[in-house]
XYZ file of N, CA, C and O in Angstrom:
440
model
N 104.714 89.566 70.873
C 104.370 91.129 70.518
C 104.321 92.025 71.687
O 104.009 91.522 72.778
N 104.997 93.099 71.552
C 105.117 94.025 72.565
C 103.969 95.090 72.600
O 103.676 95.509 71.503
N 103.310 95.335 73.678
C 102.008 96.329 73.412
C 102.757 97.532 73.746
O 103.867 97.784 74.439
N 102.034 98.569 72.978
C 102.595 99.911 73.254
C 102.209 100.263 74.644
O 101.402 99.975 75.154
N 103.122 101.465 75.204
C 102.892 102.016 76.439
C 102.037 103.226 76.392
O 102.215 103.976 75.583
N 101.140 103.062 77.347
C 100.021 104.245 77.302
C 100.764 105.076 78.333
O 100.423 105.262 79.430
N 101.596 106.108 77.791
C 102.214 107.129 78.460
C 101.454 108.156 79.413
O 101.514 108.504 80.444
N 99.890 108.247 78.793
C 99.001 109.097 79.650
C 98.746 108.285 80.923
O 98.278 109.042 81.770
N 99.024 107.324 81.142
C 98.738 106.369 82.201
C 100.053 106.572 83.171
O 99.994 105.970 84.219
N 101.010 107.124 82.841
C 102.344 107.518 83.686
C 101.896 108.121 84.914
O 101.064 109.066 84.878
N 102.856 107.833 86.124
C 102.556 108.635 87.395
C 104.001 108.994 87.513
O 104.903 108.817 87.009
N 103.842 109.573 88.648
C 105.016 110.156 89.447
C 105.590 109.384 90.618
O 104.830 109.130 91.561
N 106.657 108.420 90.192
C 107.072 107.512 91.421
C 108.356 108.101 92.051
O 109.025 108.870 91.509
N 108.409 107.720 93.099
C 109.660 107.882 93.730
C 110.218 106.698 94.546
O 109.640 105.886 94.884
N 111.739 106.686 94.654
C 112.274 105.399 95.163
C 113.363 105.951 95.845
O 114.054 106.777 95.433
N 113.533 105.322 97.019
C 114.551 105.235 97.937
C 115.228 104.172 98.447
O 114.518 103.090 98.775
N 116.627 104.243 98.497
C 117.225 103.082 99.138
C 118.204 103.211 100.311
O 118.998 104.278 100.251
N 117.983 102.666 101.378
C 118.897 103.013 102.484
C 119.700 101.588 102.974
O 118.883 100.444 102.894
N 120.876 101.981 103.521
C 121.628 100.631 104.065
C 121.716 100.958 105.504
O 122.256 102.072 105.920
N 121.427 100.023 106.495
C 121.640 100.230 107.807
C 122.907 99.436 108.092
O 123.134 98.283 107.981
N 123.675 100.433 108.967
C 125.030 99.639 109.325
C 124.885 99.015 110.603
O 123.820 98.967 111.370
N 125.980 98.386 110.888
C 125.799 97.491 112.307
C 125.788 98.325 113.308
O 125.102 97.731 114.287
N 126.262 99.562 113.369
C 126.047 100.316 114.601
C 124.753 101.120 114.574
O 124.435 102.003 115.495
N 123.610 100.713 113.724
C 122.384 101.231 113.694
C 122.436 102.639 112.749
O 121.085 102.976 112.690
N 123.347 103.061 112.246
C 123.214 104.263 111.480
C 122.562 103.832 110.129
O 122.633 102.402 109.806
N 121.877 104.997 109.555
C 121.428 104.451 108.437
C 121.952 105.577 107.261
O 122.272 106.769 107.480
N 122.337 104.946 105.957
C 122.942 105.598 104.937
C 121.924 105.544 104.037
O 121.568 104.619 103.452
N 122.026 106.631 103.333
C 121.209 106.896 102.037
C 122.004 106.321 100.807
O 123.090 106.909 100.746
N 121.438 105.316 100.218
C 122.287 104.788 98.967
C 121.697 105.531 97.809
O 122.639 105.978 96.925
N 120.484 105.941 97.513
C 120.252 106.842 96.610
C 118.647 107.331 96.781
O 118.019 106.605 97.736
N 118.100 108.325 96.104
C 117.106 108.814 96.066
C 116.740 109.290 94.652
O 117.419 110.087 94.079
N 115.444 108.832 94.236
C 114.959 109.268 92.969
C 113.983 109.813 93.115
O 112.934 109.229 93.522
N 113.655 111.276 92.801
C 112.426 111.932 93.026
C 112.218 112.674 91.522
O 112.398 113.911 91.365
N 111.608 112.029 90.616
C 111.712 112.846 89.330
C 110.339 113.805 89.421
O 109.565 113.519 90.341
N 110.508 114.673 88.504
C 109.610 115.754 88.580
C 108.436 115.662 87.349
O 107.672 116.298 87.252
N 108.667 114.684 86.366
C 107.932 114.203 85.324
C 107.341 112.869 85.448
O 107.988 111.984 86.263
N 106.151 112.784 84.909
C 105.553 111.455 85.121
C 106.458 110.553 84.242
O 107.140 110.739 83.337
N 106.548 109.267 84.761
C 107.279 108.049 84.367
C 106.290 106.736 84.369
O 105.593 106.730 84.878
N 106.656 105.772 83.324
C 106.062 104.713 83.204
C 106.966 103.583 83.872
O 106.319 102.454 84.101
N 108.089 103.742 84.111
C 109.194 102.772 84.726
C 110.264 103.314 85.502
O 110.722 104.416 84.865
N 110.770 102.901 86.534
C 111.902 103.534 87.185
C 112.721 102.337 87.669
O 112.165 101.410 87.741
N 113.867 102.571 87.641
C 114.936 101.699 88.280
C 116.339 102.512 88.772
O 116.451 103.599 88.087
N 116.863 102.283 89.606
C 118.078 103.010 90.014
C 119.172 102.073 90.419
O 118.871 100.779 90.926
N 120.537 102.672 90.318
C 121.523 101.839 90.799
C 122.844 102.764 91.249
O 122.904 103.735 90.551
N 123.307 102.489 92.211
C 124.482 103.263 92.758
C 125.744 102.466 92.648
O 125.929 101.635 93.535
N 126.580 102.558 91.664
C 127.933 101.774 91.459
C 128.796 101.720 92.663
O 129.534 100.803 93.074
N 128.600 102.801 93.440
C 129.608 103.039 94.463
C 129.350 102.003 95.610
O 130.259 101.584 96.476
N 128.036 101.286 95.545
C 127.816 100.319 96.769
C 127.813 98.846 96.212
O 127.539 97.766 96.837
N 128.212 98.703 94.950
C 128.302 97.290 94.445
C 129.099 96.445 95.030
O 130.329 96.849 95.249
N 128.500 95.334 95.721
C 129.351 94.312 96.441
C 129.717 94.809 97.692
O 130.453 94.185 98.462
N 129.322 96.014 98.258
C 129.697 96.484 99.544
C 128.584 96.408 100.469
O 128.897 97.029 101.526
N 127.370 95.931 100.330
C 126.277 95.957 101.129
C 125.801 94.673 101.176
O 125.677 93.827 100.173
N 125.145 94.190 102.063
C 124.266 93.135 102.302
C 122.840 93.272 102.093
O 122.216 94.238 102.855
N 122.222 92.543 101.290
C 120.918 92.670 100.932
C 120.008 92.761 102.079
O 118.771 93.470 102.131
N 120.261 92.024 103.232
C 119.503 91.937 104.516
C 119.357 93.279 105.229
O 118.653 93.567 106.021
N 120.581 94.211 105.010
C 120.688 95.538 105.492
C 120.076 96.708 104.791
O 119.893 97.810 105.096
N 119.337 96.311 103.515
C 118.938 97.254 102.765
C 117.349 97.532 103.041
O 116.538 96.428 103.151
N 116.892 98.656 102.996
C 115.305 99.098 103.105
C 115.219 100.011 101.688
O 115.433 100.970 101.693
N 114.052 99.370 101.039
C 113.583 100.170 99.821
C 112.117 100.965 100.451
O 111.259 100.199 100.939
N 112.180 102.295 99.876
C 111.167 102.871 100.228
C 110.571 103.490 98.917
O 111.308 104.138 98.121
N 109.379 103.167 98.447
C 108.743 103.469 97.048
C 107.515 104.453 97.451
O 106.760 104.309 98.264
N 107.128 105.266 96.523
C 106.094 106.087 96.600
C 105.484 106.294 95.035
O 106.186 106.445 94.155
N 103.993 106.041 95.048
C 103.658 106.301 93.727
C 102.520 107.621 93.888
O 101.541 107.562 94.767
N 102.871 108.751 93.186
C 101.929 109.858 93.403
C 100.774 109.721 92.280
O 101.188 109.875 91.125
N 99.716 109.752 92.977
C 98.444 109.361 92.133
C 97.780 110.701 92.074
O 96.295 110.685 91.734
N 98.002 111.677 92.380
C 97.353 113.138 92.492
C 96.782 113.522 91.137
O 95.797 114.170 91.256
N 97.378 112.965 90.044
C 96.761 113.358 88.892
C 95.695 112.385 88.175
O 95.036 112.461 87.148
N 95.447 111.328 88.904
C 94.664 110.265 88.500
C 93.882 109.651 89.724
O 94.080 108.473 90.284
N 92.836 110.616 90.333
C 92.078 110.020 91.350
C 91.271 108.827 91.166
O 91.009 108.199 92.014
N 90.793 108.646 89.872
C 89.990 107.344 89.677
C 91.023 106.133 89.925
O 90.751 105.369 90.582
N 92.219 106.240 89.569
C 93.158 105.152 89.815
C 93.512 104.880 91.580
O 93.242 104.117 91.987
N 93.725 106.017 91.848
C 93.930 106.335 93.353
C 92.783 105.531 94.001
O 93.085 104.851 94.860
N 91.477 105.839 93.901
C 90.410 105.368 94.582
C 90.105 103.771 94.249
O 89.785 103.264 95.268
N 90.707 103.489 93.106
C 90.509 102.072 92.849
C 91.549 101.262 93.813
O 91.119 100.284 94.337
N 92.701 101.754 93.754
C 93.758 101.165 94.815
C 93.454 101.181 96.325
O 93.483 100.183 96.943
N 92.704 102.309 96.769
C 92.168 102.518 97.902
C 90.959 101.422 98.358
O 91.168 100.600 99.279
N 90.261 101.101 97.499
C 89.318 100.328 97.454
C 89.597 98.780 97.838
O 89.283 98.053 98.465
N 90.835 98.637 96.640
C 91.329 97.333 96.536
C 92.170 96.827 97.856
O 92.049 95.991 98.456
N 92.852 98.096 98.569
C 93.502 97.826 99.630
C 92.466 97.632 100.790
O 92.867 96.631 101.663
N 91.515 98.270 100.936
C 90.444 98.028 101.917
C 89.654 96.670 102.041
O 89.482 96.006 102.873
N 89.723 95.867 100.814
C 89.127 94.784 100.505
C 90.230 93.415 100.731
O 89.681 92.274 100.051
N 91.389 93.982 100.805
C 92.320 92.784 100.879
C 92.512 92.085 101.938
O 92.476 92.538 103.093
N 92.619 90.744 102.080
C 92.786 90.063 103.241
C 94.175 89.637 103.242
O 95.137 90.013 102.799
N 94.400 89.142 104.626
C 95.792 89.074 104.996
C 96.831 88.090 104.179
O 97.859 88.039 104.430
N 96.031 87.270 103.688
C 96.670 86.000 102.945
C 97.016 86.717 101.671
O 97.552 85.833 100.887
N 96.905 87.829 101.221
C 97.057 88.350 100.047
C 98.731 88.373 99.763
O 99.199 88.478 100.742
N 99.317 88.307 98.474
C 100.547 88.193 98.312
C 101.364 89.409 98.566
O 102.569 89.481 99.026
N 100.741 90.607 98.873
C 101.515 91.839 99.276
C 101.278 92.045 100.742
O 100.051 91.958 101.243
N 102.212 92.302 101.476
C 102.355 92.739 102.637
C 101.727 93.982 103.072
O 102.459 94.878 102.940
N 100.416 94.203 103.171
C 99.844 95.626 103.352
C 100.324 96.216 104.729
O 99.889 97.451 104.856
N 100.954 95.603 105.466
C 101.184 96.262 106.809
C 102.294 97.251 106.454
O 102.647 98.197 107.337
N 103.219 97.160 105.383
C 104.050 97.983 104.965
C 103.652 99.169 104.000
O 104.562 99.935 103.176
N 102.307 99.481 103.942
C 101.913 100.352 102.940
C 101.120 101.450 103.665
O 100.397 101.338 104.701
N 101.425 102.626 103.358
C 100.884 103.829 103.923
C 100.065 104.423 102.757
O 100.735 104.740 101.773
N 99.123 104.888 102.927
C 97.932 105.691 102.066
C 97.935 106.954 102.451
O 97.129 107.355 103.703
N 98.311 107.874 101.694
C 98.076 109.426 101.857
C 96.804 109.812 101.350
O 97.083 110.119 99.989
N 95.811 110.002 102.052
C 94.718 110.243 101.178
C 94.583 111.711 100.695
O 93.602 112.216 100.164
N 95.241 112.639 101.614
C 95.230 113.840 100.934
C 96.173 114.320 99.793
O 95.667 115.091 98.905
N 97.348 113.757 99.833
C 98.091 113.938 98.647
C 97.961 112.970 97.497
O 98.485 113.037 96.428
N 96.961 111.809 97.756
C 96.830 110.767 96.828
C 98.005 110.149 96.533
O 98.381 109.692 95.159
N 99.000 109.852 97.706
C 100.128 108.794 97.341
C 99.915 107.537 98.279
O 99.391 107.467 99.122
N 100.523 106.718 97.622
C 100.730 105.420 98.297
C 102.168 105.275 98.405
O 103.016 105.488 97.518
N 102.492 104.880 99.745
C 104.058 104.574 100.020
C 104.160 102.995 100.550
O 103.329 102.578 101.090
N 105.314 102.385 100.180
C 105.520 100.989 100.362
C 106.847 100.772 100.782
O 107.726 101.462 100.170
N 107.236 100.168 101.970
C 108.459 99.848 102.597
C 108.837 98.366 102.180
O 107.871 97.438 102.397
N 109.953 98.025 101.668
C 110.390 96.615 101.536
C 111.779 96.367 102.294
O 112.427 97.446 102.440
N 111.938 95.258 102.724
C 113.363 94.944 103.559
C 113.134 94.401 105.095
O 112.069 94.305 105.454
N 114.261 93.651 105.108
C 114.175 92.945 106.567
C 114.188 93.910 107.759
O 113.890 93.252 108.779
N 114.478 95.206 107.525
C 114.364 96.097 108.534
C 113.246 96.695 108.994
O 113.063 97.473 109.855
N 112.218 96.468 108.024
C 110.988 97.192 108.111
C 110.288 96.414 109.184
O 109.973 95.242 109.262
């Protein structure tokens, strides 16, 4: 059974993918910056299919929680109480307490 999605809990996510070339240059594969709240995001750029090495890719994500300070405060508290053995590598997380955004980077280049 599929539970219904509570769209009132939707947030504004942002997603960016970069490809690092052998010469050190960085190429933007895509930037996704919706202006409306979303409950799920995914992106794909067919121009790069089969043309990049996964080890050369860096993903940057952001979740804008400015409309839900209670959730933001929960995440901050959880982040501050997380030990280094947790499954998420918190070294790649940046918390912007002014704009209430969480930023995270994934990839071998990070």
